[in-house]
Amino acid sequence: HVPFGLRLHPNRKHLIYPLGSIIILKRIEDGKQEFLHGHSNNVSCISVSKSGSYIASGQVNFMGFKAAVIIWNYAERTIHAQLLLHKAKVEAVAFSPSDKYLVSLGGRDDGSIIVWNVETKQAICGSPASAYGAGHCLTVEYSNTNDNIFASAGNGTLRVWELDLANRKIWPTECRTGKLSRTVKCIEISEADQFMFCGTTSGDIMKINLKMRLLISNGPVKEKYNQGVSVVKVLESGDLLVGSGSGTLALCSKNDFKTFRQVQLEKGVTSIVFSEEGKQLFIGTEAAQMYSLSFEDFQAELMSTSHRSGVKDIAIPFATSELFATCSEEDIRLWLVGNPKELLRITVPNITCNSLDFMIDGHSIISAWSDGKIRVFGPESGKLMLIINNAHTMGVTAITGTRDCKRIVSGGGEGQVRVWELLPYGHRLLEIMKEHKAAVSCVKIKSNDMECVTASSDGVCIIWDLVRFVSLQRMIANTLFRTVCYHPDEHQIITSGTDRKVTYWDVCDGSSIRDLEGSQSGAINGMHITQDGSHFVTGGDDKQVKVWDFMLGDITHVGMFHGASISCTRICSNNCILVSASADGGIWRWKFPHPPSSY
């Protein structure tokens, strides 16, 4: 979602991109990652200085709060400076060619351009980005040769600025575009600062003489780019690489903007970066995909991919740690643990998958969807094996399967718990159990398939008898329950939710045994327990993965790399791998710190 979010370091060894509130440095050679922490909220823009010494990033913040710009020291991987002047959002940042200055552009609620001295970490001067009556400014780009000249553009505004250091002022000059009025999304300035190419939301490109501040031409005249031009890059030959909002990547002429070659990618192009003297490109898209493209054959190869919105649930098949599945808006993806490439993608357009589980025999994936249907897929083919229509009226919110693989228990947005029998050629509704007053957030089944526990955001956990279909126990707390786990001996359950506490409950009488302070800030959204019951793991809005000793109730390890709220956590059955996922679409694989003694 971050415009121009994928960057290549000048040493051509690291790709740099944001994920939630962190910045990832990924080594191209072997995929090894490093993380930069410092932002308190999602990163909205990023830039790398020409020498590669610095990285600058801006963030979004809540209304009424300042949004930080952070300058990072690349060599030391530390914060060089934290700059706080913009309100609510930083729209764009750009370094001057000698790394002397940084220019930052505030978002819609701020609307100012500020020039900073990188060495002294002080603001030199600032100005409103657009003229009175003009629209909102969207992007800013520095000259390639002159530290005192940069350009800004947006909705009906296109300006070239000159820095007057002696008077601490920046002076804008409006570019003359005649009757042509456009919203500019991106600016690319040619190597010698002769021309400025501006990609617009109308799907054409404006060519501006930078010295004269004058429109020379615009095009293509006939076939404009669908959903606007989001990225423009100038090649050494002077020709242009153009990325559009519809996912088209085109090579076009510098004179009449005619297309020579093009390739279609998934979703809109957000970033293009060159490597190896222009022989190879790296491309980032809105579908959270990274492609590598060589100029010779103009074929795009998928390097990495992930979910483009928050991950809702993780499932790991029983008795294996080779695979895991994740679900998000409109898709389920299957991943190999050792290799971060996806094995399978199951997509149901425009519907959100809320929860998923593997049946214990491994023959099917059961999934809960926001359109009120339960869908069962084959884990190898991804083929739809069964669909249960109208399973719940307000969407299916939680799901799990029994050990004998003959029944499914589902929870819905209206608070009902339903038990389904799977037949050789279909399904049958066995029972509806209605005691919850709000959405069911989690369902877990006892190993003998005779009882299950459901957690709900009405503040009640209920243990149900799956033979007589009645409630056996109710656990009530002043919280919105998010997750529940049976301890393997099944005499206790542990719950967590918005009250930030981890609570142990007795299954027999429903009494609370102990409360632990699980988080300093925010709800606990995900929890999972090891098969021997000695440890459990939690994750929540404080962005920390915590491993706990079950008996002592102490935290043994904390992982602090997530860039957004953690939505779910899972430990594989042999305690080697821990997988956690978050609201920024990131999936994190951790080495579990307590392997069983037999390993």
PDB file of C-alpha atoms in Angstrom, residues 280-524:
ATOM      1  CA  GLN A 280      17.245  -6.282 -14.213  1.00  0.00           C
ATOM      2  CA  LEU A 281      14.287  -4.675 -12.466  1.00  0.00           C
ATOM      3  CA  PHE A 282      12.526  -5.272  -9.188  1.00  0.00           C
ATOM      4  CA  ILE A 283       8.831  -4.425  -9.138  1.00  0.00           C
ATOM      5  CA  GLY A 284       6.449  -4.131  -6.167  1.00  0.00           C
ATOM      6  CA  THR A 285       2.647  -4.298  -6.555  1.00  0.00           C
ATOM      7  CA  GLU A 286      -0.467  -3.624  -4.472  1.00  0.00           C
ATOM      8  CA  ALA A 287      -1.018  -7.396  -4.196  1.00  0.00           C
ATOM      9  CA  ALA A 288       2.066  -7.546  -1.884  1.00  0.00           C
ATOM     10  CA  GLN A 289       4.024  -9.267  -4.662  1.00  0.00           C
ATOM     11  CA  MET A 290       7.680  -8.659  -5.582  1.00  0.00           C
ATOM     12  CA  TYR A 291       8.756  -9.455  -9.124  1.00  0.00           C
ATOM     13  CA  SER A 292      12.140  -9.653 -10.802  1.00  0.00           C
ATOM     14  CA  LEU A 293      12.160  -8.734 -14.512  1.00  0.00           C
ATOM     15  CA  SER A 294      15.010  -8.941 -17.024  1.00  0.00           C
ATOM     16  CA  PHE A 295      15.108  -6.525 -19.953  1.00  0.00           C
ATOM     17  CA  GLU A 296      16.124  -9.186 -22.469  1.00  0.00           C
ATOM     18  CA  ASP A 297      12.886 -11.195 -22.515  1.00  0.00           C
ATOM     19  CA  PHE A 298      10.691  -8.735 -20.532  1.00  0.00           C
ATOM     20  CA  GLN A 299       9.270 -11.611 -18.485  1.00  0.00           C
ATOM     21  CA  ALA A 300       8.339 -11.110 -14.828  1.00  0.00           C
ATOM     22  CA  GLU A 301       9.328 -13.752 -12.286  1.00  0.00           C
ATOM     23  CA  LEU A 302       7.621 -13.779  -8.890  1.00  0.00           C
ATOM     24  CA  MET A 303      10.228 -13.416  -6.110  1.00  0.00           C
ATOM     25  CA  SER A 304       8.025 -13.240  -3.036  1.00  0.00           C
ATOM     26  CA  THR A 305       4.407 -12.785  -2.079  1.00  0.00           C
ATOM     27  CA  SER A 306       2.188 -12.462   0.969  1.00  0.00           C
ATOM     28  CA  HIS A 307      -1.275 -11.343   2.050  1.00  0.00           C
ATOM     29  CA  ARG A 308      -2.181  -7.772   1.129  1.00  0.00           C
ATOM     30  CA  SER A 309      -4.304  -7.236   4.254  1.00  0.00           C
ATOM     31  CA  GLY A 310      -4.350  -8.501   7.841  1.00  0.00           C
ATOM     32  CA  VAL A 311      -4.020 -12.248   8.457  1.00  0.00           C
ATOM     33  CA  LYS A 312      -7.054 -13.587  10.357  1.00  0.00           C
ATOM     34  CA  ASP A 313      -5.974 -17.113  11.268  1.00  0.00           C
ATOM     35  CA  ILE A 314      -3.200 -19.727  11.022  1.00  0.00           C
ATOM     36  CA  ALA A 315      -3.634 -23.505  10.892  1.00  0.00           C
ATOM     37  CA  ILE A 316      -0.919 -26.180  11.194  1.00  0.00           C
ATOM     38  CA  PRO A 317      -1.802 -29.787  10.219  1.00  0.00           C
ATOM     39  CA  PHE A 318      -1.780 -32.395  13.000  1.00  0.00           C
ATOM     40  CA  ALA A 319       1.539 -34.205  13.676  1.00  0.00           C
ATOM     41  CA  THR A 320       3.562 -32.272  11.104  1.00  0.00           C
ATOM     42  CA  SER A 321       5.647 -29.135  11.071  1.00  0.00           C
ATOM     43  CA  GLU A 322       6.298 -29.024   7.332  1.00  0.00           C
ATOM     44  CA  LEU A 323       3.252 -26.985   6.311  1.00  0.00           C
ATOM     45  CA  PHE A 324       0.990 -24.278   7.574  1.00  0.00           C
ATOM     46  CA  ALA A 325      -1.956 -22.353   6.138  1.00  0.00           C
ATOM     47  CA  THR A 326      -3.037 -18.742   6.628  1.00  0.00           C
ATOM     48  CA  CYS A 327      -6.224 -16.913   5.722  1.00  0.00           C
ATOM     49  CA  SER A 328      -6.983 -13.266   5.017  1.00  0.00           C
ATOM     50  CA  GLU A 329      -9.406 -11.227   2.951  1.00  0.00           C
ATOM     51  CA  GLU A 330     -10.618 -13.394   0.055  1.00  0.00           C
ATOM     52  CA  ASP A 331      -7.834 -15.973   0.150  1.00  0.00           C
ATOM     53  CA  ILE A 332      -6.328 -18.992   1.899  1.00  0.00           C
ATOM     54  CA  ARG A 333      -2.627 -19.709   1.308  1.00  0.00           C
ATOM     55  CA  LEU A 334      -0.587 -22.809   2.013  1.00  0.00           C
ATOM     56  CA  TRP A 335       3.118 -22.368   2.867  1.00  0.00           C
ATOM     57  CA  LEU A 336       6.107 -24.672   3.283  1.00  0.00           C
ATOM     58  CA  VAL A 337       7.771 -24.013   6.658  1.00  0.00           C
ATOM     59  CA  GLY A 338      11.405 -23.983   5.507  1.00  0.00           C
ATOM     60  CA  ASN A 339      10.797 -22.042   2.316  1.00  0.00           C
ATOM     61  CA  PRO A 340       8.815 -18.795   2.318  1.00  0.00           C
ATOM     62  CA  LYS A 341       7.173 -19.509  -1.053  1.00  0.00           C
ATOM     63  CA  GLU A 342       3.476 -20.255  -1.234  1.00  0.00           C
ATOM     64  CA  LEU A 343       2.464 -23.762  -2.331  1.00  0.00           C
ATOM     65  CA  LEU A 344      -1.200 -23.089  -2.976  1.00  0.00           C
ATOM     66  CA  ARG A 345      -3.613 -20.192  -3.067  1.00  0.00           C
ATOM     67  CA  ILE A 346      -7.390 -20.568  -2.788  1.00  0.00           C
ATOM     68  CA  THR A 347      -9.281 -17.382  -3.666  1.00  0.00           C
ATOM     69  CA  VAL A 348     -12.952 -16.528  -3.185  1.00  0.00           C
ATOM     70  CA  PRO A 349     -13.330 -12.950  -4.508  1.00  0.00           C
ATOM     71  CA  ASN A 350     -14.783 -10.167  -2.323  1.00  0.00           C
ATOM     72  CA  ILE A 351     -15.437 -12.379   0.727  1.00  0.00           C
ATOM     73  CA  THR A 352     -13.314 -12.559   3.890  1.00  0.00           C
ATOM     74  CA  CYS A 353     -12.101 -15.848   5.347  1.00  0.00           C
ATOM     75  CA  ASN A 354     -12.368 -15.478   9.145  1.00  0.00           C
ATOM     76  CA  SER A 355     -11.020 -18.810  10.349  1.00  0.00           C
ATOM     77  CA  LEU A 356      -9.638 -22.108   9.070  1.00  0.00           C
ATOM     78  CA  ASP A 357      -8.546 -25.525  10.298  1.00  0.00           C
ATOM     79  CA  PHE A 358      -7.045 -28.736   8.929  1.00  0.00           C
ATOM     80  CA  MET A 359      -9.029 -31.911   9.522  1.00  0.00           C
ATOM     81  CA  ILE A 360      -6.859 -34.320  11.534  1.00  0.00           C
ATOM     82  CA  ASP A 361      -6.623 -36.863   8.687  1.00  0.00           C
ATOM     83  CA  GLY A 362      -5.135 -34.059   6.530  1.00  0.00           C
ATOM     84  CA  HIS A 363      -7.595 -34.695   3.701  1.00  0.00           C
ATOM     85  CA  SER A 364      -9.349 -31.325   3.857  1.00  0.00           C
ATOM     86  CA  ILE A 365      -9.149 -27.685   4.939  1.00  0.00           C
ATOM     87  CA  ILE A 366     -12.334 -26.351   6.554  1.00  0.00           C
ATOM     88  CA  SER A 367     -12.868 -22.598   6.414  1.00  0.00           C
ATOM     89  CA  ALA A 368     -15.308 -20.012   7.823  1.00  0.00           C
ATOM     90  CA  TRP A 369     -16.380 -17.119   5.571  1.00  0.00           C
ATOM     91  CA  SER A 370     -18.038 -13.743   6.074  1.00  0.00           C
ATOM     92  CA  ASP A 371     -20.859 -14.582   3.612  1.00  0.00           C
ATOM     93  CA  GLY A 372     -22.204 -17.152   6.112  1.00  0.00           C
ATOM     94  CA  LYS A 373     -20.857 -20.221   4.284  1.00  0.00           C
ATOM     95  CA  ILE A 374     -18.529 -23.009   5.352  1.00  0.00           C
ATOM     96  CA  ARG A 375     -16.229 -24.131   2.538  1.00  0.00           C
ATOM     97  CA  VAL A 376     -14.189 -27.352   2.542  1.00  0.00           C
ATOM     98  CA  PHE A 377     -11.174 -27.542   0.213  1.00  0.00           C
ATOM     99  CA  GLY A 378      -8.674 -30.213  -0.779  1.00  0.00           C
ATOM    100  CA  PRO A 379      -5.243 -29.249   0.674  1.00  0.00           C
ATOM    101  CA  GLU A 380      -3.297 -30.447  -2.390  1.00  0.00           C
ATOM    102  CA  SER A 381      -5.529 -29.371  -5.262  1.00  0.00           C
ATOM    103  CA  GLY A 382      -7.301 -26.443  -3.604  1.00  0.00           C
ATOM    104  CA  LYS A 383     -10.509 -27.818  -5.139  1.00  0.00           C
ATOM    105  CA  LEU A 384     -13.827 -27.013  -3.439  1.00  0.00           C
ATOM    106  CA  MET A 385     -15.034 -30.324  -1.971  1.00  0.00           C
ATOM    107  CA  LEU A 386     -18.081 -29.134  -0.027  1.00  0.00           C
ATOM    108  CA  ILE A 387     -19.970 -25.937   0.615  1.00  0.00           C
ATOM    109  CA  ILE A 388     -22.445 -25.462   3.472  1.00  0.00           C
ATOM    110  CA  ASN A 389     -24.754 -22.591   2.513  1.00  0.00           C
ATOM    111  CA  ASN A 390     -26.422 -20.358   5.133  1.00  0.00           C
ATOM    112  CA  ALA A 391     -24.350 -21.918   7.915  1.00  0.00           C
ATOM    113  CA  HIS A 392     -24.723 -18.709   9.977  1.00  0.00           C
ATOM    114  CA  THR A 393     -26.783 -15.592   9.336  1.00  0.00           C
ATOM    115  CA  MET A 394     -24.122 -12.990  10.262  1.00  0.00           C
ATOM    116  CA  GLY A 395     -21.065 -14.752   8.847  1.00  0.00           C
ATOM    117  CA  VAL A 396     -19.109 -17.735  10.154  1.00  0.00           C
ATOM    118  CA  THR A 397     -16.506 -16.463  12.652  1.00  0.00           C
ATOM    119  CA  ALA A 398     -14.899 -19.612  14.132  1.00  0.00           C
ATOM    120  CA  ILE A 399     -14.522 -23.218  13.025  1.00  0.00           C
ATOM    121  CA  THR A 400     -12.934 -26.514  14.034  1.00  0.00           C
ATOM    122  CA  GLY A 401     -13.247 -30.223  13.202  1.00  0.00           C
ATOM    123  CA  THR A 402     -13.600 -33.273  15.460  1.00  0.00           C
ATOM    124  CA  ARG A 403     -10.845 -35.884  15.864  1.00  0.00           C
ATOM    125  CA  ASP A 404     -12.888 -38.558  14.044  1.00  0.00           C
ATOM    126  CA  CYS A 405     -13.235 -36.137  11.066  1.00  0.00           C
ATOM    127  CA  LYS A 406     -16.995 -36.750  10.942  1.00  0.00           C
ATOM    128  CA  ARG A 407     -18.240 -33.450  12.398  1.00  0.00           C
ATOM    129  CA  ILE A 408     -17.560 -29.721  12.204  1.00  0.00           C
ATOM    130  CA  VAL A 409     -18.359 -27.249  14.989  1.00  0.00           C
ATOM    131  CA  SER A 410     -18.821 -23.641  13.832  1.00  0.00           C
ATOM    132  CA  GLY A 411     -19.493 -20.326  15.571  1.00  0.00           C
ATOM    133  CA  GLY A 412     -21.267 -17.357  13.982  1.00  0.00           C
ATOM    134  CA  GLY A 413     -21.527 -13.594  14.185  1.00  0.00           C
ATOM    135  CA  GLU A 414     -24.993 -13.910  15.719  1.00  0.00           C
ATOM    136  CA  GLY A 415     -23.629 -15.990  18.641  1.00  0.00           C
ATOM    137  CA  GLN A 416     -24.888 -19.427  17.630  1.00  0.00           C
ATOM    138  CA  VAL A 417     -22.792 -22.585  17.827  1.00  0.00           C
ATOM    139  CA  ARG A 418     -23.740 -25.183  15.216  1.00  0.00           C
ATOM    140  CA  VAL A 419     -22.701 -28.812  14.866  1.00  0.00           C
ATOM    141  CA  TRP A 420     -22.572 -30.331  11.363  1.00  0.00           C
ATOM    142  CA  GLU A 421     -22.245 -33.975  10.395  1.00  0.00           C
ATOM    143  CA  LEU A 422     -20.187 -34.738   7.277  1.00  0.00           C
ATOM    144  CA  LEU A 423     -21.769 -37.446   5.152  1.00  0.00           C
ATOM    145  CA  PRO A 424     -20.206 -39.260   2.149  1.00  0.00           C
ATOM    146  CA  TYR A 425     -22.275 -37.119  -0.245  1.00  0.00           C
ATOM    147  CA  GLY A 426     -23.064 -33.970   1.674  1.00  0.00           C
ATOM    148  CA  HIS A 427     -23.718 -32.711   5.185  1.00  0.00           C
ATOM    149  CA  ARG A 428     -26.425 -32.535   7.862  1.00  0.00           C
ATOM    150  CA  LEU A 429     -27.092 -29.986  10.619  1.00  0.00           C
ATOM    151  CA  LEU A 430     -27.140 -31.899  13.904  1.00  0.00           C
ATOM    152  CA  GLU A 431     -27.833 -29.121  16.412  1.00  0.00           C
ATOM    153  CA  ILE A 432     -27.972 -25.358  17.028  1.00  0.00           C
ATOM    154  CA  MET A 433     -26.790 -24.195  20.460  1.00  0.00           C
ATOM    155  CA  LYS A 434     -27.702 -20.607  21.338  1.00  0.00           C
ATOM    156  CA  GLU A 435     -26.550 -18.977  24.555  1.00  0.00           C
ATOM    157  CA  HIS A 436     -23.971 -16.431  23.405  1.00  0.00           C
ATOM    158  CA  LYS A 437     -25.206 -12.862  22.894  1.00  0.00           C
ATOM    159  CA  ALA A 438     -22.387 -11.782  20.538  1.00  0.00           C
ATOM    160  CA  ALA A 439     -20.033 -13.205  17.903  1.00  0.00           C
ATOM    161  CA  VAL A 440     -18.229 -16.459  18.715  1.00  0.00           C
ATOM    162  CA  SER A 441     -14.505 -15.758  18.412  1.00  0.00           C
ATOM    163  CA  CYS A 442     -12.953 -19.186  19.037  1.00  0.00           C
ATOM    164  CA  VAL A 443     -13.993 -22.888  19.178  1.00  0.00           C
ATOM    165  CA  LYS A 444     -11.862 -25.748  20.579  1.00  0.00           C
ATOM    166  CA  ILE A 445     -12.859 -29.430  20.861  1.00  0.00           C
ATOM    167  CA  LYS A 446     -11.861 -31.917  23.583  1.00  0.00           C
ATOM    168  CA  SER A 447      -9.767 -34.880  22.362  1.00  0.00           C
ATOM    169  CA  ASN A 448     -12.617 -37.385  22.938  1.00  0.00           C
ATOM    170  CA  ASP A 449     -14.968 -35.302  20.709  1.00  0.00           C
ATOM    171  CA  MET A 450     -17.617 -35.264  23.480  1.00  0.00           C
ATOM    172  CA  GLU A 451     -17.168 -31.640  24.632  1.00  0.00           C
ATOM    173  CA  CYS A 452     -16.133 -28.313  23.162  1.00  0.00           C
ATOM    174  CA  VAL A 453     -15.451 -24.824  24.503  1.00  0.00           C
ATOM    175  CA  THR A 454     -16.471 -21.592  22.786  1.00  0.00           C
ATOM    176  CA  ALA A 455     -15.264 -18.059  23.546  1.00  0.00           C
ATOM    177  CA  SER A 456     -17.330 -15.021  22.615  1.00  0.00           C
ATOM    178  CA  SER A 457     -17.065 -11.243  22.658  1.00  0.00           C
ATOM    179  CA  ASP A 458     -20.070 -11.147  25.033  1.00  0.00           C
ATOM    180  CA  GLY A 459     -17.614 -11.954  27.881  1.00  0.00           C
ATOM    181  CA  VAL A 460     -18.719 -15.569  28.300  1.00  0.00           C
ATOM    182  CA  CYS A 461     -16.890 -18.870  27.637  1.00  0.00           C
ATOM    183  CA  ILE A 462     -19.178 -21.890  27.481  1.00  0.00           C
ATOM    184  CA  ILE A 463     -18.297 -25.595  27.681  1.00  0.00           C
ATOM    185  CA  TRP A 464     -20.806 -27.615  25.617  1.00  0.00           C
ATOM    186  CA  ASP A 465     -21.735 -31.297  25.744  1.00  0.00           C
ATOM    187  CA  LEU A 466     -21.536 -32.526  22.117  1.00  0.00           C
ATOM    188  CA  VAL A 467     -23.567 -35.678  22.893  1.00  0.00           C
ATOM    189  CA  ARG A 468     -26.645 -34.087  24.518  1.00  0.00           C
ATOM    190  CA  PHE A 469     -25.983 -30.582  23.031  1.00  0.00           C
ATOM    191  CA  VAL A 470     -26.394 -28.676  26.299  1.00  0.00           C
ATOM    192  CA  SER A 471     -24.108 -26.236  28.093  1.00  0.00           C
ATOM    193  CA  LEU A 472     -22.116 -27.695  30.985  1.00  0.00           C
ATOM    194  CA  GLN A 473     -20.253 -24.656  32.331  1.00  0.00           C
ATOM    195  CA  ARG A 474     -20.171 -20.889  31.849  1.00  0.00           C
ATOM    196  CA  MET A 475     -17.085 -18.792  32.563  1.00  0.00           C
ATOM    197  CA  ILE A 476     -17.870 -15.064  32.776  1.00  0.00           C
ATOM    198  CA  ALA A 477     -15.390 -12.211  32.787  1.00  0.00           C
ATOM    199  CA  ASN A 478     -15.443  -8.469  32.137  1.00  0.00           C
ATOM    200  CA  THR A 479     -13.751  -8.775  28.739  1.00  0.00           C
ATOM    201  CA  LEU A 480     -14.334  -9.504  25.070  1.00  0.00           C
ATOM    202  CA  PHE A 481     -12.895 -13.017  24.791  1.00  0.00           C
ATOM    203  CA  ARG A 482     -10.673 -13.466  21.724  1.00  0.00           C
ATOM    204  CA  THR A 483      -9.179 -16.920  22.192  1.00  0.00           C
ATOM    205  CA  VAL A 484      -9.378 -20.068  24.316  1.00  0.00           C
ATOM    206  CA  CYS A 485      -7.173 -23.209  24.657  1.00  0.00           C
ATOM    207  CA  TYR A 486      -7.611 -26.573  26.370  1.00  0.00           C
ATOM    208  CA  HIS A 487      -4.630 -27.660  28.455  1.00  0.00           C
ATOM    209  CA  PRO A 488      -3.648 -31.134  27.097  1.00  0.00           C
ATOM    210  CA  ASP A 489      -4.826 -32.862  30.311  1.00  0.00           C
ATOM    211  CA  GLU A 490      -8.184 -31.119  29.677  1.00  0.00           C
ATOM    212  CA  HIS A 491      -8.887 -30.283  33.340  1.00  0.00           C
ATOM    213  CA  GLN A 492      -8.139 -26.600  32.677  1.00  0.00           C
ATOM    214  CA  ILE A 493      -8.642 -24.054  29.937  1.00  0.00           C
ATOM    215  CA  ILE A 494      -6.845 -20.744  29.404  1.00  0.00           C
ATOM    216  CA  THR A 495      -8.513 -17.683  27.901  1.00  0.00           C
ATOM    217  CA  SER A 496      -7.507 -14.193  26.877  1.00  0.00           C
ATOM    218  CA  GLY A 497      -9.099 -11.092  25.388  1.00  0.00           C
ATOM    219  CA  THR A 498      -9.390  -7.331  25.644  1.00  0.00           C
ATOM    220  CA  ASP A 499      -8.764  -7.111  29.398  1.00  0.00           C
ATOM    221  CA  ARG A 500      -5.064  -7.958  28.690  1.00  0.00           C
ATOM    222  CA  LYS A 501      -5.211 -10.896  31.112  1.00  0.00           C
ATOM    223  CA  VAL A 502      -4.482 -14.594  30.626  1.00  0.00           C
ATOM    224  CA  THR A 503      -6.938 -16.492  32.844  1.00  0.00           C
ATOM    225  CA  TYR A 504      -6.789 -20.167  33.889  1.00  0.00           C
ATOM    226  CA  TRP A 505     -10.207 -21.819  34.501  1.00  0.00           C
ATOM    227  CA  ASP A 506     -11.254 -25.121  36.028  1.00  0.00           C
ATOM    228  CA  VAL A 507     -13.294 -27.133  33.516  1.00  0.00           C
ATOM    229  CA  CYS A 508     -15.291 -29.042  36.177  1.00  0.00           C
ATOM    230  CA  ASP A 509     -16.795 -26.135  38.130  1.00  0.00           C
ATOM    231  CA  GLY A 510     -16.027 -23.136  35.849  1.00  0.00           C
ATOM    232  CA  SER A 511     -14.091 -21.296  38.562  1.00  0.00           C
ATOM    233  CA  SER A 512     -11.185 -18.969  37.872  1.00  0.00           C
ATOM    234  CA  ILE A 513      -7.862 -20.411  39.102  1.00  0.00           C
ATOM    235  CA  ARG A 514      -5.418 -17.603  38.327  1.00  0.00           C
ATOM    236  CA  ASP A 515      -5.043 -14.340  36.406  1.00  0.00           C
ATOM    237  CA  LEU A 516      -1.835 -13.261  34.708  1.00  0.00           C
ATOM    238  CA  GLU A 517      -1.084  -9.788  33.386  1.00  0.00           C
ATOM    239  CA  GLY A 518      -0.564 -10.791  29.748  1.00  0.00           C
ATOM    240  CA  SER A 519       0.100  -7.439  28.109  1.00  0.00           C
ATOM    241  CA  GLN A 520       0.965  -3.886  29.107  1.00  0.00           C
ATOM    242  CA  SER A 521      -1.130  -2.369  26.318  1.00  0.00           C
ATOM    243  CA  GLY A 522      -3.911  -3.696  24.114  1.00  0.00           C
ATOM    244  CA  ALA A 523      -5.838  -6.940  23.757  1.00  0.00           C
ATOM    245  CA  ILE A 524      -4.370 -10.442  23.470  1.00  0.00           C
TER     246      ILE A 524
END
